[in-house]
């Protein structure tokens, strides 16, 4: 019989699961509802009126108790002195139904977060069982991963442990969703009548055992709840279960844990970045009513309105896209045509004023287009290029020229000059060496510069707003503002236009992605 690995590898998993079971006995959720309120003016504690009102309130409380509700009576005394110097008193009696539910009690309720708790508990149990099976089969004195064991089996316990951690956070979020957001929206009448009735009926059975009936809207209006902070102890147990799983399955903790943290971080960061694009995509196909819904009732459109794209195209968006393509494409070609020779000269040639010119190139990046807007407008009027696409091409090329020169210079500097010298010895001219030798080698850096100049020109807004007055000459950044007015924003058309505007840039990235990745690292190592 093979000796098992040290008990310390499986002990954290056992402790974590036992602690989870113990925490389930603690009160997790406490809620209270003001069922009945009675105010009695000119009443003092102990007088006849106080006694009569209190008996009336106690009788009402007994009726609620007979329905199975746990109630208590709260008194609030308010005293003040009137203008005649006489002290008056008002007593407010409140019948409050308050109850605390343990984790085990929440498991028995028919609520969405109850089902999450079941998945949480089953996942923790499966993680423990798998860890025990793996631990029992480990050979003697082997702390590393067991090569005879399938990789899939070793991945399961850590994955289930991560699922346990995620389900704890999802449970707390779902409790707030059910008892706060859904209640607010149902009471405000923004849900459909059938859905609002289903929510209220579900909460009636969960909170009041189905005894509220027609009073459920009033009860939910005064509902208050709180989650026990001790629930956060479950996070510690989930982390302990994860560490124990890594120790059992891999024989070490730090390296796999760092890799898991890396993957989780990348996943969350990706969600953070992609969420605006997800909202843009789904809003582009919503109806006007859903697009302006302030409660965001449906994550996905209840009905996909594909005609939104056609409507935006009918309102000139296709023309705006074509204008942007011409402006960005023309500006990129001009910037590259002028930037490549200038960058080559800065990298390979020595001439008087080289440092001053390089400093001027860097300094020109300090000026914002807004600062130069008046001068640019007068210059365009003088050249008769105002309200024209050619004028915008030249301006965008000028503002991106310094960036292109600086980036391309770094690319050329990173390439050994011996290749050009060898080409010149073989009879090639300087221009021929540049075109036939240097440019193919510098292709990744050139592509990187091209994509950045294109995007900067594509996203330009300020100068286009000032210089372009004819609607048919507007680029997409200015053209989509027609969907946003002082009194209304047509969100579905605005996002549909934005979705169309991202397509050319996405296609460009897909075509040159491999060159872009190489260009971003160009210059890091000299050849």
XYZ file of N, CA, C and O in Angstrom, residues 208-339:
528
model
N -43.185 36.650 4.511
C -44.344 36.645 5.397
C -45.143 35.340 5.338
O -46.268 35.283 5.831
N -44.575 34.326 4.733
C -45.252 33.044 4.685
C -46.534 33.052 3.895
O -47.424 32.223 4.121
N -46.691 33.993 2.966
C -47.881 34.071 2.125
C -49.076 34.688 2.800
O -50.201 34.570 2.292
N -48.893 35.365 3.952
C -50.030 35.915 4.705
C -50.292 37.385 4.399
O -51.296 37.931 4.846
N -49.412 38.058 3.646
C -49.573 39.497 3.417
C -50.744 39.779 2.494
O -51.509 40.720 2.712
N -50.905 38.973 1.450
C -52.031 39.162 0.542
C -51.994 40.503 -0.158
O -50.983 40.924 -0.718
N -53.114 41.230 -0.112
C -53.205 42.525 -0.783
C -52.381 43.604 -0.095
O -52.163 44.679 -0.665
N -51.909 43.336 1.117
C -51.102 44.319 1.833
C -49.620 44.256 1.462
O -48.823 45.047 1.957
N -49.252 43.358 0.571
C -47.847 43.168 0.252
C -47.172 44.427 -0.301
O -46.021 44.716 0.043
N -47.838 45.272 -1.138
C -47.161 46.500 -1.581
C -46.809 47.416 -0.415
O -45.711 48.003 -0.378
N -47.735 47.554 0.553
C -47.450 48.407 1.713
C -46.335 47.817 2.568
O -45.471 48.545 3.077
N -46.344 46.498 2.723
C -45.296 45.848 3.520
C -43.917 46.034 2.868
O -42.939 46.367 3.537
N -43.867 45.794 1.561
C -42.582 45.922 0.874
C -42.095 47.367 0.860
O -40.892 47.629 0.819
N -43.019 48.316 0.884
C -42.621 49.721 0.910
C -41.889 50.102 2.174
O -41.095 51.055 2.176
N -42.142 49.394 3.267
C -41.472 49.686 4.536
C -40.440 48.618 4.900
O -40.002 48.548 6.051
N -40.069 47.785 3.929
C -39.128 46.695 4.194
C -37.706 47.238 4.357
O -37.250 48.085 3.594
N -37.026 46.751 5.366
C -35.598 47.023 5.549
C -34.911 45.706 5.891
O -35.495 44.856 6.579
N -33.700 45.550 5.417
C -32.986 44.285 5.632
C -31.505 44.562 5.761
O -31.002 45.629 5.391
N -30.790 43.583 6.264
C -29.328 43.680 6.376
C -28.746 42.269 6.373
O -29.349 41.328 6.893
N -27.589 42.152 5.742
C -26.850 40.894 5.735
C -25.832 40.899 6.858
O -25.180 41.919 7.122
N -25.713 39.771 7.525
C -24.758 39.650 8.626
C -23.327 39.749 8.082
O -22.953 39.017 7.159
N -22.513 40.678 8.617
C -21.118 40.779 8.146
C -20.323 39.489 8.316
O -19.298 39.308 7.655
N -20.793 38.583 9.190
C -20.077 37.323 9.374
C -20.098 36.448 8.115
O -19.330 35.480 8.021
N -20.967 36.817 7.146
C -20.987 36.060 5.890
C -19.633 36.164 5.190
O -19.225 35.246 4.461
N -18.934 37.276 5.433
C -17.630 37.446 4.784
C -16.616 36.404 5.267
O -15.569 36.236 4.639
N -16.938 35.729 6.377
C -16.068 34.617 6.790
C -16.056 33.507 5.746
O -15.085 32.746 5.653
N -17.128 33.418 4.965
C -17.170 32.411 3.913
C -16.090 32.670 2.862
O -15.571 31.724 2.254
N -15.776 33.940 2.626
C -14.714 34.253 1.665
C -13.382 33.677 2.140
O -12.602 33.140 1.341
N -13.146 33.774 3.462
C -11.907 33.226 4.009
C -11.886 31.713 3.842
O -10.852 31.119 3.485
N -13.032 31.073 4.063
C -13.084 29.617 3.917
C -12.909 29.206 2.461
O -12.277 28.184 2.172
N -13.457 29.990 1.549
C -13.290 29.678 0.128
C -11.821 29.808 -0.284
O -11.310 28.975 -1.048
N -11.140 30.825 0.219
C -9.710 30.984 -0.074
C -8.917 29.836 0.540
O -7.992 29.293 -0.081
N -9.284 29.451 1.778
C -8.611 28.320 2.418
C -8.837 27.033 1.628
O -7.913 26.213 1.468
N -10.052 26.843 1.123
C -10.350 25.667 0.303
C -9.526 25.685 -0.990
O -9.026 24.640 -1.440
N -9.356 26.862 -1.582
C -8.562 26.987 -2.798
C -7.097 26.651 -2.531
O -6.465 25.907 -3.291
N -6.544 27.178 -1.436
C -5.147 26.896 -1.106
C -4.941 25.410 -0.814
O -3.940 24.816 -1.238
N -5.901 24.805 -0.096
C -5.795 23.374 0.173
C -5.882 22.545 -1.095
O -5.179 21.542 -1.250
N -6.744 22.964 -2.048
C -6.868 22.237 -3.310
C -5.575 22.310 -4.110
O -5.136 21.306 -4.696
N -4.960 23.494 -4.145
C -3.696 23.632 -4.864
C -2.602 22.783 -4.220
O -1.787 22.164 -4.919
N -2.590 22.763 -2.892
C -1.577 21.975 -2.198
C -1.764 20.486 -2.448
O -0.794 19.738 -2.632
N -3.009 20.033 -2.468
C -3.280 18.610 -2.677
C -3.009 18.186 -4.117
O -2.419 17.132 -4.370
N -3.440 19.021 -5.077
C -3.381 18.620 -6.476
C -2.021 18.868 -7.117
O -1.645 18.156 -8.050
N -1.305 19.879 -6.640
C -0.050 20.234 -7.288
C 1.165 20.115 -6.373
O 2.299 20.246 -6.831
N 0.944 19.886 -5.093
C 2.054 19.755 -4.165
C 2.712 21.073 -3.822
O 3.648 21.135 -3.028
N 2.264 22.167 -4.396
C 2.772 23.497 -4.090
C 1.631 24.484 -4.264
O 0.623 24.180 -4.901
N 1.806 25.667 -3.719
C 0.705 26.627 -3.691
C 1.028 27.891 -4.475
O 0.210 28.381 -5.258
N 2.215 28.429 -4.294
C 2.516 29.762 -4.793
C 2.430 29.859 -6.315
O 1.736 30.734 -6.854
N 3.108 28.970 -7.033
C 3.147 29.067 -8.495
C 1.757 28.916 -9.124
O 1.348 29.759 -9.941
N 0.980 27.869 -8.784
C -0.373 27.778 -9.359
C -1.281 28.927 -8.942
O -2.109 29.387 -9.727
N -1.107 29.397 -7.690
C -1.949 30.493 -7.215
C -1.676 31.763 -8.006
O -2.612 32.488 -8.382
N -0.402 32.037 -8.259
C -0.060 33.229 -9.040
C -0.620 33.122 -10.455
O -1.083 34.118 -11.027
N -0.580 31.920 -11.019
C -1.139 31.747 -12.361
C -2.649 31.945 -12.355
O -3.219 32.575 -13.271
N -3.325 31.425 -11.334
C -4.777 31.620 -11.235
C -5.102 33.102 -11.081
O -6.023 33.626 -11.723
N -4.358 33.782 -10.225
C -4.584 35.220 -10.039
C -4.360 35.986 -11.335
O -5.079 36.945 -11.634
N -3.362 35.549 -12.103
C -3.111 36.195 -13.394
C -4.298 36.011 -14.328
O -4.771 36.976 -14.955
N -4.798 34.776 -14.416
C -5.931 34.511 -15.296
C -7.183 35.271 -14.846
O -7.903 35.844 -15.679
N -7.421 35.289 -13.551
C -8.601 36.001 -13.034
C -8.477 37.493 -13.291
O -9.450 38.163 -13.682
N -7.288 38.031 -13.088
C -7.072 39.458 -13.325
C -7.287 39.817 -14.786
O -7.947 40.813 -15.110
N -6.735 38.995 -15.671
C -6.912 39.239 -17.110
C -8.385 39.136 -17.496
O -8.906 39.961 -18.278
N -9.075 38.151 -16.928
C -10.509 37.980 -17.223
C -11.316 39.191 -16.758
O -12.140 39.728 -17.515
N -11.084 39.637 -15.525
C -11.828 40.787 -15.002
C -11.479 42.059 -15.760
O -12.357 42.891 -16.039
N -10.207 42.222 -16.090
C -9.788 43.400 -16.836
C -10.417 43.403 -18.225
O -10.832 44.460 -18.732
N -10.514 42.234 -18.831
C -11.148 42.130 -20.147
C -12.633 42.475 -20.060
O -13.173 43.171 -20.941
N -13.302 41.982 -19.013
C -14.715 42.340 -18.827
C -14.885 43.841 -18.652
O -15.816 44.448 -19.201
N -13.986 44.449 -17.886
C -14.056 45.893 -17.644
C -13.907 46.668 -18.946
O -14.594 47.669 -19.179
N -12.997 46.210 -19.809
C -12.750 46.914 -21.068
C -13.872 46.671 -22.072
O -14.324 47.592 -22.771
N -14.365 45.435 -22.139
C -15.341 45.071 -23.156
C -16.774 45.439 -22.784
O -17.651 45.437 -23.665
N -17.041 45.756 -21.511
C -18.418 46.052 -21.103
C -19.021 47.227 -21.883
O -20.174 47.132 -22.330
N -18.298 48.355 -22.083
C -18.906 49.438 -22.885
C -19.257 49.004 -24.303
O -20.279 49.440 -24.851
N -18.430 48.143 -24.900
C -18.734 47.665 -26.243
C -19.956 46.741 -26.229
O -20.758 46.743 -27.175
N -20.103 45.964 -25.158
C -21.288 45.112 -25.025
C -22.551 45.964 -24.920
O -23.559 45.683 -25.584
N -22.493 47.027 -24.096
C -23.650 47.925 -23.960
C -23.950 48.601 -25.291
O -25.115 48.749 -25.689
N -22.909 49.025 -25.997
C -23.108 49.655 -27.305
C -23.793 48.693 -28.270
O -24.728 49.080 -28.996
N -23.361 47.444 -28.280
C -23.911 46.472 -29.223
C -25.382 46.185 -28.943
O -26.213 46.220 -29.858
N -25.723 45.907 -27.684
C -27.111 45.530 -27.391
C -28.045 46.742 -27.480
O -29.210 46.590 -27.847
N -27.540 47.946 -27.162
C -28.389 49.131 -27.246
C -28.673 49.483 -28.697
O -29.720 50.058 -29.007
N -27.752 49.153 -29.585
C -27.952 49.447 -31.006
C -29.152 48.715 -31.585
O -29.694 49.139 -32.611
N -29.587 47.646 -30.934
C -30.702 46.851 -31.452
C -31.890 46.847 -30.490
O -32.749 45.975 -30.575
N -31.951 47.824 -29.602
C -33.108 47.958 -28.719
C -34.155 48.879 -29.351
O -33.848 49.691 -30.230
N -35.368 48.747 -28.844
C -36.400 49.712 -29.215
C -36.175 51.008 -28.443
O -35.372 51.053 -27.500
N -36.862 52.058 -28.845
C -36.675 53.344 -28.174
C -37.073 53.263 -26.701
O -36.413 53.854 -25.841
N -38.132 52.506 -26.394
C -38.581 52.389 -25.002
C -37.528 51.694 -24.145
O -37.247 52.124 -23.019
N -36.928 50.626 -24.648
C -35.910 49.912 -23.877
C -34.604 50.690 -23.812
O -33.891 50.627 -22.814
N -34.285 51.435 -24.877
C -33.039 52.194 -24.886
C -33.057 53.328 -23.869
O -32.013 53.721 -23.346
N -34.239 53.861 -23.574
C -34.367 54.952 -22.604
C -34.816 54.467 -21.235
O -35.172 55.288 -20.386
N -34.798 53.167 -21.017
C -35.209 52.603 -19.731
C -34.130 52.864 -18.682
O -33.027 52.318 -18.765
N -34.430 53.702 -17.717
C -33.432 54.086 -16.724
C -33.127 52.956 -15.744
O -32.094 52.973 -15.077
N -33.995 51.953 -15.643
C -33.771 50.843 -14.714
C -32.986 49.692 -15.340
O -32.561 48.784 -14.622
N -32.798 49.715 -16.670
C -32.069 48.657 -17.368
C -32.664 47.294 -16.987
O -31.994 46.401 -16.466
N -33.961 47.137 -17.280
C -34.699 45.963 -16.834
C -34.246 44.677 -17.515
O -34.267 43.606 -16.915
N -33.833 44.777 -18.772
C -33.469 43.582 -19.534
C -32.033 43.721 -20.010
O -31.665 44.717 -20.639
N -31.220 42.723 -19.702
C -29.825 42.755 -20.142
C -29.764 42.686 -21.657
O -29.024 43.449 -22.297
N -30.541 41.790 -22.262
C -30.614 41.691 -23.713
C -31.946 42.261 -24.194
O -32.934 42.272 -23.449
N -32.003 42.762 -25.421
C -33.286 43.296 -25.935
C -34.356 42.218 -25.956
O -34.095 41.070 -26.324
N -35.551 42.581 -25.547
C -36.667 41.632 -25.637
C -37.040 41.362 -27.092
O -37.525 40.289 -27.421
N -36.804 42.348 -27.940
C -37.013 42.195 -29.384
C -35.887 42.922 -30.102
O -35.701 44.122 -29.915
N -35.136 42.197 -30.907
C -33.994 42.778 -31.614
C -34.511 43.600 -32.796
O -35.110 43.060 -33.721
N -34.270 44.899 -32.744
C -34.745 45.819 -33.783
C -33.606 46.034 -34.780
O -32.792 46.964 -34.650
N -33.529 45.163 -35.783
C -32.449 45.244 -36.774
C -32.608 46.452 -37.678
O -31.642 46.875 -38.341
N -33.794 47.003 -37.740
C -34.022 48.154 -38.621
C -33.313 49.413 -38.136
O -33.260 50.404 -38.877
N -32.771 49.392 -36.906
C -32.043 50.576 -36.423
C -30.846 50.886 -37.317
O -30.538 52.061 -37.570
N -30.169 49.840 -37.788
C -29.022 50.059 -38.673
C -29.468 50.697 -39.985
O -28.821 51.623 -40.490
N -30.574 50.225 -40.538
C -31.077 50.795 -41.788
C -31.506 52.245 -41.598
O -31.244 53.101 -42.454
N -32.125 52.540 -40.451
C -32.571 53.909 -40.197
C -31.390 54.868 -40.089
O -31.465 56.009 -40.564
N -30.301 54.415 -39.454
C -29.133 55.293 -39.349
C -28.489 55.521 -40.714
O -28.028 56.631 -41.014
N -28.463 54.488 -41.540
C -27.895 54.650 -42.889
C -28.748 55.603 -43.717
O -28.214 56.383 -44.524
N -30.067 55.552 -43.522
C -30.950 56.465 -44.256
C -30.760 57.918 -43.831
O -31.129 58.829 -44.587
N -30.193 58.141 -42.656
C -29.986 59.513 -42.166
C -28.553 59.989 -42.390
O -28.079 60.889 -41.709
N -27.859 59.401 -43.339
C -26.572 59.927 -43.784
C -25.349 59.347 -43.127
O -24.237 59.833 -43.368
N -25.507 58.319 -42.290
C -24.353 57.778 -41.568
C -23.353 57.144 -42.533
O -22.133 57.244 -42.319
N -23.837 56.518 -43.602
C -22.916 55.911 -44.568
C -22.038 56.974 -45.215
O -20.835 56.754 -45.450
N -22.600 58.137 -45.503
C -21.823 59.232 -46.069
C -20.779 59.720 -45.074
O -19.631 59.997 -45.441
N -21.157 59.801 -43.793
C -20.202 60.240 -42.768
C -19.053 59.241 -42.629
O -17.895 59.634 -42.441
N -19.377 57.959 -42.726
C -18.324 56.936 -42.647
C -17.351 57.054 -43.819
O -16.129 56.941 -43.646
N -17.888 57.296 -45.009
C -17.034 57.452 -46.181
C -16.137 58.684 -46.034
O -14.944 58.635 -46.371
N -16.695 59.776 -45.502
C -15.889 60.984 -45.272
C -14.754 60.707 -44.294
O -13.613 61.154 -44.503
N -15.063 59.984 -43.217
C -14.024 59.668 -42.226
C -12.947 58.781 -42.823
O -11.752 58.954 -42.527
N -13.351 57.833 -43.657
C -12.361 56.968 -44.310
C -11.443 57.778 -45.222
O -10.219 57.572 -45.242
N -12.014 58.713 -45.967
C -11.203 59.547 -46.847
C -10.269 60.444 -46.047
O -9.081 60.586 -46.381
N -10.783 61.053 -44.980
C -9.960 61.959 -44.171
C -8.850 61.200 -43.476
O -7.669 61.589 -43.537
N -9.208 60.093 -42.779
C -8.200 59.333 -42.043
C -7.203 58.672 -42.980
O -5.985 58.680 -42.735
N -7.710 58.099 -44.074
C -6.804 57.465 -45.025
C -5.880 58.469 -45.689
O -4.660 58.230 -45.819
N -6.405 59.623 -46.124
C -5.565 60.646 -46.742
C -4.551 61.220 -45.778
O -3.373 61.405 -46.125
N -4.984 61.499 -44.536
C -4.050 62.034 -43.534
C -2.949 61.035 -43.221
O -1.776 61.412 -43.043
N -3.296 59.755 -43.172
C -2.290 58.730 -42.880
C -1.266 58.635 -44.002
O -0.053 58.558 -43.758
N -1.733 58.655 -45.251
C -0.804 58.583 -46.383
C 0.128 59.794 -46.416
O 1.336 59.661 -46.653
N -0.421 60.991 -46.174
C 0.420 62.197 -46.183
C 1.438 62.149 -45.050
O 2.628 62.462 -45.240
N 0.977 61.747 -43.854
C 1.882 61.692 -42.703
C 2.986 60.670 -42.922
O 4.155 60.903 -42.582
N 2.662 59.530 -43.503
C 3.678 58.502 -43.746
C 4.610 58.911 -44.879
O 5.823 58.658 -44.830
N 4.071 59.540 -45.923
C 4.890 59.969 -47.059
C 5.927 61.009 -46.630
O 7.070 61.002 -47.117
N 5.544 61.900 -45.736
C 6.485 62.905 -45.233
C 7.285 62.395 -44.038
O 8.434 62.828 -43.822
N 6.709 61.514 -43.258
C 7.355 61.088 -42.021
C 8.485 60.101 -42.222
O 9.489 60.144 -41.502
